[in-house]
Amino acid sequence: MELEEKIARFKNVGVVVFQSGFTANAGTVSAILGKEDFILSDELNHASTLTGRVLSRGQDQGLPPQRRGSLRGVAEGSGQ
């Protein structure tokens, strides 16, 4: 907490310090997204992003790499 306070005073903004990139990704994704959100994400994303998606408890749709070109169809609910 001392590090966060020092950075916050120096930058004059609110600050959160995470212990690693994994916890930063998982914590940020799960804090921003919630149960009401639809999450459309590349299945090849890092495990930290997947953890954040799961923790958010949002409706999660992983997009396989071969279907990246059909992102609009998946987002619109057609899945094609």
Short mmCIF file of C-alpha atoms in Angstrom, two decimals:
data_model
loop_
_atom_site.label_atom_id
_atom_site.label_comp_id
_atom_site.label_asym_id
_atom_site.label_seq_id
_atom_site.Cartn_x
_atom_site.Cartn_y
_atom_site.Cartn_z
CA MET A 1 0.00 0.00 0.00
CA GLU A 2 2.89 2.36 0.67
CA LEU A 3 4.06 2.10 -2.97
CA GLU A 4 0.55 2.88 -4.25
CA GLU A 5 0.31 5.91 -1.97
CA LYS A 6 3.68 7.26 -3.12
CA ILE A 7 2.82 6.86 -6.79
CA ALA A 8 -0.64 8.39 -6.27
CA ARG A 9 0.86 11.44 -4.57
CA PHE A 10 3.53 11.81 -7.26
CA LYS A 11 1.11 11.43 -10.21
CA ASN A 12 -1.92 12.96 -8.43
CA VAL A 13 -4.16 10.07 -9.56
CA GLY A 14 -5.61 6.90 -8.09
CA VAL A 15 -3.26 3.93 -8.37
CA VAL A 16 -3.44 0.16 -8.11
CA VAL A 17 -0.23 -1.88 -8.15
CA PHE A 18 -0.36 -5.55 -9.11
CA GLN A 19 2.32 -8.09 -8.26
CA SER A 20 2.57 -9.43 -11.81
CA GLY A 21 1.25 -9.07 -15.34
CA PHE A 22 -0.97 -12.10 -14.78
CA THR A 23 -2.71 -10.54 -11.78
CA ALA A 24 -2.94 -7.18 -13.58
CA ASN A 25 -4.74 -8.75 -16.55
CA ALA A 26 -7.00 -11.01 -14.49
CA GLY A 27 -7.83 -8.28 -11.99
CA THR A 28 -8.47 -5.57 -14.55
CA VAL A 29 -10.62 -7.68 -16.86
CA SER A 30 -12.74 -9.01 -14.00
CA ALA A 31 -13.14 -5.50 -12.53
CA ILE A 32 -14.28 -3.93 -15.80
CA LEU A 33 -16.59 -6.70 -17.00
CA GLY A 34 -19.51 -8.17 -15.09
CA LYS A 35 -22.40 -10.62 -15.26
CA GLU A 36 -24.34 -8.41 -17.69
CA ASP A 37 -21.52 -8.24 -20.22
CA PHE A 38 -20.95 -10.34 -23.33
CA ILE A 39 -17.25 -11.15 -23.76
CA LEU A 40 -16.00 -12.03 -27.22
CA SER A 41 -12.35 -12.93 -27.04
CA ASP A 42 -9.72 -14.78 -29.04
CA GLU A 43 -9.30 -18.31 -27.66
CA LEU A 44 -5.53 -17.89 -27.99
CA ASN A 45 -5.42 -15.01 -25.50
CA HIS A 46 -3.11 -15.43 -22.52
CA ALA A 47 -4.39 -17.47 -19.57
CA SER A 48 -4.52 -14.29 -17.48
CA THR A 49 -7.15 -12.85 -19.82
CA LEU A 50 -9.12 -16.10 -19.69
CA THR A 51 -8.98 -16.01 -15.88
CA GLY A 52 -10.32 -12.45 -15.90
CA ARG A 53 -13.14 -13.48 -18.22
CA VAL A 54 -14.10 -16.36 -15.93
CA LEU A 55 -13.91 -14.23 -12.77
CA SER A 56 -16.14 -11.56 -14.34
CA ARG A 57 -18.93 -14.16 -14.71
CA GLY A 58 -19.97 -12.50 -17.96
CA GLN A 59 -21.36 -14.41 -20.91
CA ASP A 60 -18.14 -15.65 -22.50
CA GLN A 61 -17.68 -16.58 -26.15
CA GLY A 62 -14.22 -17.71 -27.19
CA LEU A 63 -13.45 -17.13 -30.85
CA PRO A 64 -11.30 -19.80 -32.52
CA PRO A 65 -8.40 -18.43 -34.61
CA GLN A 66 -9.87 -19.73 -37.86
CA ARG A 67 -13.05 -17.71 -37.24
CA ARG A 68 -11.48 -14.31 -36.62
CA GLY A 69 -12.75 -13.16 -40.00
CA SER A 70 -16.32 -13.84 -38.92
CA LEU A 71 -16.17 -11.67 -35.82
CA ARG A 72 -19.11 -9.53 -36.91
CA GLY A 73 -21.38 -12.57 -37.30
CA VAL A 74 -20.50 -13.91 -33.86
CA ALA A 75 -20.97 -10.48 -32.26
CA GLU A 76 -24.38 -10.14 -33.89
CA GLY A 77 -25.43 -13.56 -32.61
CA SER A 78 -25.45 -15.51 -35.85
CA GLY A 79 -22.20 -17.37 -35.05
CA GLN A 80 -21.32 -17.51 -38.73
#
